[in-house]
PDB file of N, CA and C in Angstrom:
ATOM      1  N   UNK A  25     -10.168 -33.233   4.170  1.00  0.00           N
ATOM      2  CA  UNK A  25     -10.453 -32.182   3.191  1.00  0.00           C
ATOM      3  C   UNK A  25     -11.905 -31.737   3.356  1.00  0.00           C
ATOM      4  N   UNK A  26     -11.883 -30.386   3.069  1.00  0.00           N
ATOM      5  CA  UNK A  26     -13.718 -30.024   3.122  1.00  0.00           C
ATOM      6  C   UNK A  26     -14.817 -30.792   2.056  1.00  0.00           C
ATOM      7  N   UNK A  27     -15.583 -30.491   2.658  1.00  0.00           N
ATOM      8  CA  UNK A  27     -16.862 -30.926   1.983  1.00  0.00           C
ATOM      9  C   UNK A  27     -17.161 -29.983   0.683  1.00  0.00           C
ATOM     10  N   UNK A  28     -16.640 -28.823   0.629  1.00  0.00           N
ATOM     11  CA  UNK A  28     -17.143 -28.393   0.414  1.00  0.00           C
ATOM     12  C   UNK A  28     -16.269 -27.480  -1.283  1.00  0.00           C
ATOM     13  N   UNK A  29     -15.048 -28.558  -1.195  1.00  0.00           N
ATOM     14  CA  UNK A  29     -14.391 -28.021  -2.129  1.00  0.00           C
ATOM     15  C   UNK A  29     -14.705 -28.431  -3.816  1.00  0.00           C
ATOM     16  N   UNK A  30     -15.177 -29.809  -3.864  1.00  0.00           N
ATOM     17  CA  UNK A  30     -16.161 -29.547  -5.262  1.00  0.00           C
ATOM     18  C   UNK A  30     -17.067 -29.117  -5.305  1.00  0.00           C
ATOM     19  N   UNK A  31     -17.409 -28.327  -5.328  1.00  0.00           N
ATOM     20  CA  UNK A  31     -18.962 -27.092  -5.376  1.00  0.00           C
ATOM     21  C   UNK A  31     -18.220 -26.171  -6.306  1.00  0.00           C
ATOM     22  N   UNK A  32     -17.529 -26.356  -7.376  1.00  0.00           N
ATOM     23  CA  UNK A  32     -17.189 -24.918  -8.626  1.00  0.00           C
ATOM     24  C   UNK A  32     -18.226 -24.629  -9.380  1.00  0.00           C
ATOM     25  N   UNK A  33     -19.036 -25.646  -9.940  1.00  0.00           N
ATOM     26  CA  UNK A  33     -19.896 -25.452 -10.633  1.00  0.00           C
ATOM     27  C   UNK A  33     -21.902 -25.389 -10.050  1.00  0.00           C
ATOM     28  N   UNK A  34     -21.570 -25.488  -9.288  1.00  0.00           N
ATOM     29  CA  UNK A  34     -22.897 -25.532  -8.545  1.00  0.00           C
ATOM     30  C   UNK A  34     -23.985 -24.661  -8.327  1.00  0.00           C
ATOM     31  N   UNK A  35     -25.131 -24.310  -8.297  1.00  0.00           N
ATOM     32  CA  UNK A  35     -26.045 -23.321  -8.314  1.00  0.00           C
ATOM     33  C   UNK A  35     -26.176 -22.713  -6.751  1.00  0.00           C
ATOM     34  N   UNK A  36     -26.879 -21.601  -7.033  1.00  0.00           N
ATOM     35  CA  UNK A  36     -26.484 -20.273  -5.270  1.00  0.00           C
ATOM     36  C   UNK A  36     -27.103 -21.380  -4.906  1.00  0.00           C
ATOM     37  N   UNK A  37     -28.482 -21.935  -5.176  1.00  0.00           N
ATOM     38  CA  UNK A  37     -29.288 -22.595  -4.255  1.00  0.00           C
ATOM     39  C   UNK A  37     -28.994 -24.410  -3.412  1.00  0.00           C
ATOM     40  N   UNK A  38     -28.378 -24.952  -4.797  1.00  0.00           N
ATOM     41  CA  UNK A  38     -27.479 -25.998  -4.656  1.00  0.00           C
ATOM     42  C   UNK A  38     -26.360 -26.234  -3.029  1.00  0.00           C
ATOM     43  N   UNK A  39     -25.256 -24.875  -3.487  1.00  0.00           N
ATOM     44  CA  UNK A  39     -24.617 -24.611  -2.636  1.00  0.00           C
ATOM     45  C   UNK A  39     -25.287 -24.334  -1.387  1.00  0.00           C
ATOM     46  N   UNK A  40     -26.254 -23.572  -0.937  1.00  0.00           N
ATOM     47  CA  UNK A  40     -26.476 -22.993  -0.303  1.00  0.00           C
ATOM     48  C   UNK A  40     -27.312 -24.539   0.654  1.00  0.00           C
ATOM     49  N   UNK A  41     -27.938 -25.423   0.162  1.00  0.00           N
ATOM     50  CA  UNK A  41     -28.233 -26.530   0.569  1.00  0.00           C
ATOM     51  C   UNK A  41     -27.313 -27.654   0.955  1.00  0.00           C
ATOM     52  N   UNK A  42     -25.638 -27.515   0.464  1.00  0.00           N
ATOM     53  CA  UNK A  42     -24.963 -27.716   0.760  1.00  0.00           C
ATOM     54  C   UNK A  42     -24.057 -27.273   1.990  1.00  0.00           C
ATOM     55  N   UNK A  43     -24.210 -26.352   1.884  1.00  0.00           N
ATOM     56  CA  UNK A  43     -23.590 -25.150   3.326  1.00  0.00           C
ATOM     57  C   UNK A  43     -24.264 -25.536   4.581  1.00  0.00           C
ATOM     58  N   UNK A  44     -25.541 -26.337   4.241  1.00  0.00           N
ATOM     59  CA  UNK A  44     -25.971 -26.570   5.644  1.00  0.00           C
ATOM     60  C   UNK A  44     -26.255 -28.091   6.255  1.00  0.00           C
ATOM     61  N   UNK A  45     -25.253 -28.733   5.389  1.00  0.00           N
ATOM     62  CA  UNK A  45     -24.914 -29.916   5.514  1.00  0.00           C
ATOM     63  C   UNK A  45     -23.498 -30.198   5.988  1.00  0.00           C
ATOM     64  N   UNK A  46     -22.851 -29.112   6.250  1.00  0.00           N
ATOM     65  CA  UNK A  46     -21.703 -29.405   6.486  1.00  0.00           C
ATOM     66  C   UNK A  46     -21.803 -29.060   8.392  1.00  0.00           C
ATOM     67  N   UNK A  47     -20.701 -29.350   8.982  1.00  0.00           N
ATOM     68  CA  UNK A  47     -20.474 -29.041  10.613  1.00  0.00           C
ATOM     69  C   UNK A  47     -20.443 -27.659  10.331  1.00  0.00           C
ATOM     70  N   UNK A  48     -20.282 -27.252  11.823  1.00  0.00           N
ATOM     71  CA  UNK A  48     -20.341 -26.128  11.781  1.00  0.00           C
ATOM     72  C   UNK A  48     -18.442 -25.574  11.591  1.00  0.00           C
ATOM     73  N   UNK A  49     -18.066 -26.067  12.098  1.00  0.00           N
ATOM     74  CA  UNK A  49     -16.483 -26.213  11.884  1.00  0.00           C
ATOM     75  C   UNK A  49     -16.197 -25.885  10.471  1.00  0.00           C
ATOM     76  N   UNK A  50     -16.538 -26.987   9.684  1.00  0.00           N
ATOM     77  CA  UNK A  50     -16.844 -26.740   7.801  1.00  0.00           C
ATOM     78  C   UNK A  50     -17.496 -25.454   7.554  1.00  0.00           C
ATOM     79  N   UNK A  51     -18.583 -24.747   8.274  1.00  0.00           N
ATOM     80  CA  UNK A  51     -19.202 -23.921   7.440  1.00  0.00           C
ATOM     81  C   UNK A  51     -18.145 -22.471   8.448  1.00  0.00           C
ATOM     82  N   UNK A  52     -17.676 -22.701   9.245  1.00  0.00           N
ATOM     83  CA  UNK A  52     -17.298 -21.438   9.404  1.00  0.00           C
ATOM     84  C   UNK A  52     -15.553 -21.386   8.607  1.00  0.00           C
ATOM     85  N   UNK A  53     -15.513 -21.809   8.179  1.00  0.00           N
ATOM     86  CA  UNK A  53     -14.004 -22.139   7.236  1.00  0.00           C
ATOM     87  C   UNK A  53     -14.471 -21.405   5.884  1.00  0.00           C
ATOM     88  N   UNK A  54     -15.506 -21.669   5.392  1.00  0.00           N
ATOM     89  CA  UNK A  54     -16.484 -21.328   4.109  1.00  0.00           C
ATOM     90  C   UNK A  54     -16.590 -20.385   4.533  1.00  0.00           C
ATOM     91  N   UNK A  55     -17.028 -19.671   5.182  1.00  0.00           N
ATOM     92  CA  UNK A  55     -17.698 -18.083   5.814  1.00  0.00           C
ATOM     93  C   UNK A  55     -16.235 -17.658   5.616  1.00  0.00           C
ATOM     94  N   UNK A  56     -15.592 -17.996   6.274  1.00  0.00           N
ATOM     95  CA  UNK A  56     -13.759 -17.614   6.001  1.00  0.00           C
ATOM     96  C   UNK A  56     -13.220 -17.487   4.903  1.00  0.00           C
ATOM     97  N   UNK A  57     -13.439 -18.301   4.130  1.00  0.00           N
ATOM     98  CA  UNK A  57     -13.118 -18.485   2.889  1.00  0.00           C
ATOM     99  C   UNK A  57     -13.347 -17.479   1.786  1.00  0.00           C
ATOM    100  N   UNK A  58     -14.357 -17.279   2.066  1.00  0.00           N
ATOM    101  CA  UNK A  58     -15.865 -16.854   1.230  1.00  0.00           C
ATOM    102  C   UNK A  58     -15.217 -15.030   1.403  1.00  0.00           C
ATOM    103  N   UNK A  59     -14.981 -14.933   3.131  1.00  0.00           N
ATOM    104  CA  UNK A  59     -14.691 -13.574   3.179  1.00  0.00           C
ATOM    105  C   UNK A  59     -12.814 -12.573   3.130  1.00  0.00           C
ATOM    106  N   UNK A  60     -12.464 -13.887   2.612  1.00  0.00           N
ATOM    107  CA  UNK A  60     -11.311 -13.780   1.948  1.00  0.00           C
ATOM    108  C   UNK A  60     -11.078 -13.266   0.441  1.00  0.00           C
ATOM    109  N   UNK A  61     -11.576 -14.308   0.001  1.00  0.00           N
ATOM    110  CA  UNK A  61     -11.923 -13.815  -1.311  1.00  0.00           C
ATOM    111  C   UNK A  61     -12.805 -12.511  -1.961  1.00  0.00           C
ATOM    112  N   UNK A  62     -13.919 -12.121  -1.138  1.00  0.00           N
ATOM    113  CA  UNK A  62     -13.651 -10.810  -1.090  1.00  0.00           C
ATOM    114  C   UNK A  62     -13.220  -9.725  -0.741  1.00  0.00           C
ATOM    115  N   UNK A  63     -12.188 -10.205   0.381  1.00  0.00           N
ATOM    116  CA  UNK A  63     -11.389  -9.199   0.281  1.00  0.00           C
ATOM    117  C   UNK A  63     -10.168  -8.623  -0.507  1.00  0.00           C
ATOM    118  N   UNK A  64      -9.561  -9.927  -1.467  1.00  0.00           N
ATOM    119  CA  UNK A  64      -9.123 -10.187  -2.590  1.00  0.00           C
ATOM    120  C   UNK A  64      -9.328  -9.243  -3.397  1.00  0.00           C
ATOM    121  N   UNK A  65     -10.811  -9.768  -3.827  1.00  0.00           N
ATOM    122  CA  UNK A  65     -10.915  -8.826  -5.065  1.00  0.00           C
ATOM    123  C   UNK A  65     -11.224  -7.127  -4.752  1.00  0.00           C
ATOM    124  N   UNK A  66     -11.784  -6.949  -3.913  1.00  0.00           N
ATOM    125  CA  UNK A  66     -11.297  -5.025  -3.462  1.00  0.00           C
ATOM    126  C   UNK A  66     -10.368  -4.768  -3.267  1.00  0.00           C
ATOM    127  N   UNK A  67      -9.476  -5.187  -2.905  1.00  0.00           N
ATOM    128  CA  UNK A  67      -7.707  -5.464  -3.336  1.00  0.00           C
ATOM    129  C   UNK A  67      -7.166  -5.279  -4.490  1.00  0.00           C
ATOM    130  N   UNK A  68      -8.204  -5.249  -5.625  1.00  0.00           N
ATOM    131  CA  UNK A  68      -7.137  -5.545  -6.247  1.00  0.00           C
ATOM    132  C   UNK A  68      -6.278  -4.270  -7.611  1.00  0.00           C
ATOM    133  N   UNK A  69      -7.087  -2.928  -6.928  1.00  0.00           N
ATOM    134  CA  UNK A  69      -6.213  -1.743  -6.670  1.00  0.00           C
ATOM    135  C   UNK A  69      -4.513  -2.125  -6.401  1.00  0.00           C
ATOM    136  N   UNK A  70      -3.904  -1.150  -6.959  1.00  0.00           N
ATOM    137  CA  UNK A  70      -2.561  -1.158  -6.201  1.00  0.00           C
ATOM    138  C   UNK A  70      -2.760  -0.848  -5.372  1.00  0.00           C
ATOM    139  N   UNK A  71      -1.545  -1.390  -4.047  1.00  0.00           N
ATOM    140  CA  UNK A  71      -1.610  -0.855  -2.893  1.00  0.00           C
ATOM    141  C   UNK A  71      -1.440   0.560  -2.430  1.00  0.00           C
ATOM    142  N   UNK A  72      -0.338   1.231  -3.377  1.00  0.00           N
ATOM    143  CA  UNK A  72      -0.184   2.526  -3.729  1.00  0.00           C
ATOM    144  C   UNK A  72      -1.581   3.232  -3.893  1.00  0.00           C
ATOM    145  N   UNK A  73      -2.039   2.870  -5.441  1.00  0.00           N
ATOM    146  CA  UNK A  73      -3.264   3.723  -5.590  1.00  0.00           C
ATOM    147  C   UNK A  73      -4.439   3.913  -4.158  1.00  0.00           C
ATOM    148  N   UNK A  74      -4.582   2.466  -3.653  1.00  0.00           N
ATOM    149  CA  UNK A  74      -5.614   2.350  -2.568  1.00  0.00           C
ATOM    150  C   UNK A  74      -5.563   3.261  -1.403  1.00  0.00           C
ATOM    151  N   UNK A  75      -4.171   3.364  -1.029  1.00  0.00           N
ATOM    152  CA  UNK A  75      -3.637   4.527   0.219  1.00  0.00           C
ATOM    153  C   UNK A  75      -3.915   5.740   0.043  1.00  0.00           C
ATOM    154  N   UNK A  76      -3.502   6.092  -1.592  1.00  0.00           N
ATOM    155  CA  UNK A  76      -3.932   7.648  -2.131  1.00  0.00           C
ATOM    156  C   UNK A  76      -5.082   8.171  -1.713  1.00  0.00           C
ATOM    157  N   UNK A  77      -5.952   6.826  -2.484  1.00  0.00           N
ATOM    158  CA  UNK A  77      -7.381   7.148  -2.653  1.00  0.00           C
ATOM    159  C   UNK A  77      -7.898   7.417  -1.200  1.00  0.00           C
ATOM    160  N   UNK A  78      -7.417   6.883  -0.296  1.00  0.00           N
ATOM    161  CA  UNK A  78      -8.304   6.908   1.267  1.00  0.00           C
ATOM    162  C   UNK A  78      -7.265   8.077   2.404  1.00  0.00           C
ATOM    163  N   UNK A  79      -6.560   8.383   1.853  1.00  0.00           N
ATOM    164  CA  UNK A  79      -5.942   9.660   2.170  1.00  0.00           C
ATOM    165  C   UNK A  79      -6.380  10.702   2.062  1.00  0.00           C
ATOM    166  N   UNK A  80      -6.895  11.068   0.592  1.00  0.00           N
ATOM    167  CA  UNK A  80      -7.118  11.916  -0.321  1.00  0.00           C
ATOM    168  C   UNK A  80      -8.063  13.245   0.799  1.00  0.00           C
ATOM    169  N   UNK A  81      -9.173  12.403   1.445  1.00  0.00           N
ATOM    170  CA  UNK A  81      -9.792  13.677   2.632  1.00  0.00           C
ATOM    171  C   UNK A  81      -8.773  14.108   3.520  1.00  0.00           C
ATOM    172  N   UNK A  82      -8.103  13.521   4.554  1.00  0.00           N
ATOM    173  CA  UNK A  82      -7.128  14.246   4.484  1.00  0.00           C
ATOM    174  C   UNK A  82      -5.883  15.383   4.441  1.00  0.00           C
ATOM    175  N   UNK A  83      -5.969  15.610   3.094  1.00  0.00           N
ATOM    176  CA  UNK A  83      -5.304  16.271   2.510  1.00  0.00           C
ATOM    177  C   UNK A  83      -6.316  17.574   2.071  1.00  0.00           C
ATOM    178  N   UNK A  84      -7.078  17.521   2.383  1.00  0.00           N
ATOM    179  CA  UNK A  84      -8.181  18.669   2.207  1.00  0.00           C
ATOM    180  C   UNK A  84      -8.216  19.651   3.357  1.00  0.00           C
ATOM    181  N   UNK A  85      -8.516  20.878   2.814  1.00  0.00           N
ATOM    182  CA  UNK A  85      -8.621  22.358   3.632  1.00  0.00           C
ATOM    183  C   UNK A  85      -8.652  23.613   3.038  1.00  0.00           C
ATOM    184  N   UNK A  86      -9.405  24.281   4.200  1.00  0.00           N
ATOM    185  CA  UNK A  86     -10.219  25.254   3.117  1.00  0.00           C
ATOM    186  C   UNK A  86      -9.381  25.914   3.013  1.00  0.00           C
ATOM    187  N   UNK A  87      -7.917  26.404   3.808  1.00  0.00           N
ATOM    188  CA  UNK A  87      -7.012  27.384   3.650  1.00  0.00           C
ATOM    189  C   UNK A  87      -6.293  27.316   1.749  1.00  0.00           C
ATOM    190  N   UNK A  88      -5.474  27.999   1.714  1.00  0.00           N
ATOM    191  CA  UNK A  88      -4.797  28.521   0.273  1.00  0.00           C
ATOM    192  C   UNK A  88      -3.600  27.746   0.385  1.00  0.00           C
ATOM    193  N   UNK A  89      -2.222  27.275  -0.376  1.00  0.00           N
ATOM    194  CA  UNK A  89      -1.028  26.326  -0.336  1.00  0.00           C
ATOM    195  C   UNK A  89      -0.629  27.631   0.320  1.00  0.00           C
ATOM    196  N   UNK A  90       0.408  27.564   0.859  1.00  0.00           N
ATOM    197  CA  UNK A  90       1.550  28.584   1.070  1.00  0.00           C
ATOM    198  C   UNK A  90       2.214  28.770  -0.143  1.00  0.00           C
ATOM    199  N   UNK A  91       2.849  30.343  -0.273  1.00  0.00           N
ATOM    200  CA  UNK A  91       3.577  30.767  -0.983  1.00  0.00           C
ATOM    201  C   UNK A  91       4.821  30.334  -1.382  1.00  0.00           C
ATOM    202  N   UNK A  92       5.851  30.130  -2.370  1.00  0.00           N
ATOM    203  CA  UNK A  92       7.101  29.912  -1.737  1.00  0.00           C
ATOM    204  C   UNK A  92       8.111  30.054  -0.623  1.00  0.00           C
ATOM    205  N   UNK A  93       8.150  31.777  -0.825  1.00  0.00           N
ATOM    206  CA  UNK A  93       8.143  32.809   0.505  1.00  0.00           C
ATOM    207  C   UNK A  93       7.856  32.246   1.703  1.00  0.00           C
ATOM    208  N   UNK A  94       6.503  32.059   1.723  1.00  0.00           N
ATOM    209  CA  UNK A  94       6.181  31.092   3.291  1.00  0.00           C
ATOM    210  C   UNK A  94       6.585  29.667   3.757  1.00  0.00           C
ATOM    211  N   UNK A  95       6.522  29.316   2.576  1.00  0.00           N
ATOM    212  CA  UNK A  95       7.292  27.958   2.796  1.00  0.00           C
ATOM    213  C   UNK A  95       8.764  27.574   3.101  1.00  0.00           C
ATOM    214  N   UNK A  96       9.657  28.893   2.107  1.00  0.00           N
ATOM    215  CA  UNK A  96      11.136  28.715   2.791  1.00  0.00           C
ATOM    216  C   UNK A  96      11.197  29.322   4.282  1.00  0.00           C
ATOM    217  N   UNK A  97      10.357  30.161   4.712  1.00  0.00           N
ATOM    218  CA  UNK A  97      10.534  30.817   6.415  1.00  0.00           C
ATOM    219  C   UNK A  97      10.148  29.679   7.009  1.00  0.00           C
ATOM    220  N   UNK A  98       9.471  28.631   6.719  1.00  0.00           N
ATOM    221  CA  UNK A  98       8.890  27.422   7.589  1.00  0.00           C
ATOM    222  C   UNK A  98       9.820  26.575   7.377  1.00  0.00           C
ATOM    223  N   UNK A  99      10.544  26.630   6.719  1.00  0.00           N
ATOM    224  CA  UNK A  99      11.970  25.440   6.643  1.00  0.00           C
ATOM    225  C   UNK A  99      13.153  26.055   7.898  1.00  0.00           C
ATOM    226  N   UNK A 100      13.036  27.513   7.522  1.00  0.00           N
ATOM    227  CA  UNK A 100      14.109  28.003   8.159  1.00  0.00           C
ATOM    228  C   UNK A 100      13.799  28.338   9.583  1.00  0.00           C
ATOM    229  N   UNK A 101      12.558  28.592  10.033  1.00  0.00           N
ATOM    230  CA  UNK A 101      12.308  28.060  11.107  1.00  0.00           C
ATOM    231  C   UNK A 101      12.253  26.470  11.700  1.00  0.00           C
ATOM    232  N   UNK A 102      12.369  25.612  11.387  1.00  0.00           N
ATOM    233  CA  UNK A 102      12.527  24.371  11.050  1.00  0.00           C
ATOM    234  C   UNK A 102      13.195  24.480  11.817  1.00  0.00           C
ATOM    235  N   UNK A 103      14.526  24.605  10.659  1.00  0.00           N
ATOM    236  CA  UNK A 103      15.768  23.992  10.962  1.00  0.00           C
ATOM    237  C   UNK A 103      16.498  24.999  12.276  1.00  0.00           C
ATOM    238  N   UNK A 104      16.381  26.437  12.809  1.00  0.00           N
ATOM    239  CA  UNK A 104      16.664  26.802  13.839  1.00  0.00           C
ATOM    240  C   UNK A 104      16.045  26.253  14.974  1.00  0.00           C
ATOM    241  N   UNK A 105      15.154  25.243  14.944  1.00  0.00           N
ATOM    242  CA  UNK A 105      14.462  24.971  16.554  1.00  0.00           C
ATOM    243  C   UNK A 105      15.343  23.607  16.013  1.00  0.00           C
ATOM    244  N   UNK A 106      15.574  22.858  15.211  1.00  0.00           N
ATOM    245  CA  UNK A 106      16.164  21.889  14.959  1.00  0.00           C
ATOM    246  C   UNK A 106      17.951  21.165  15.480  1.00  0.00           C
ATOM    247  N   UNK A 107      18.527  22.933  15.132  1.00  0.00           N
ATOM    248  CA  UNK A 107      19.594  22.550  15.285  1.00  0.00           C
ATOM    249  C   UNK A 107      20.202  23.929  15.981  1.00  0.00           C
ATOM    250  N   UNK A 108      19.423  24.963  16.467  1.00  0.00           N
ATOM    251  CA  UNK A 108      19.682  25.428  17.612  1.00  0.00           C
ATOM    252  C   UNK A 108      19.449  25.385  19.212  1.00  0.00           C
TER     253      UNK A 108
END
């Protein structure tokens, strides 16, 4: 087991005097550890919301939506290269 797993209550500086008492094996598990857990907590968005959010540029442009009008001729061109 690590060295390093009762340290919950311990001070940055404590720990940090601890971190360099361990192998290096031990401290790169901790570095692992350490960068797990924050990746955890920026996680902890839905996965949904998180995709939105980093999509969102994207989905940007300076042009105007299309019309309805334009949008059904772009279906119906579509579907003639589709299924002609």
């Amino acid at each position: 087991m690590p060295a390093f797993v009762g340290v919950i209550s311990m001070s940055l500086q404590s720990l940090k005097e601890q971190a360099r008492q361990l192998s290096v094996s031990e401290r790169l598990e901790l570095v692992s550890a350490i960068i797990e857990s924050l990746q955890d907590s920026s996680s902890q968005l839905p996965e949904r919301s998180r995709i939105i959010k980093q999509m969102k540029g994207l989905l940007k442009t300076d042009q105007s939506a299309p019309t309805d009008d334009q949008v059904k001729a772009m279906l119906e061109e579509r579907r003639v290269e589709k299924y002609l």
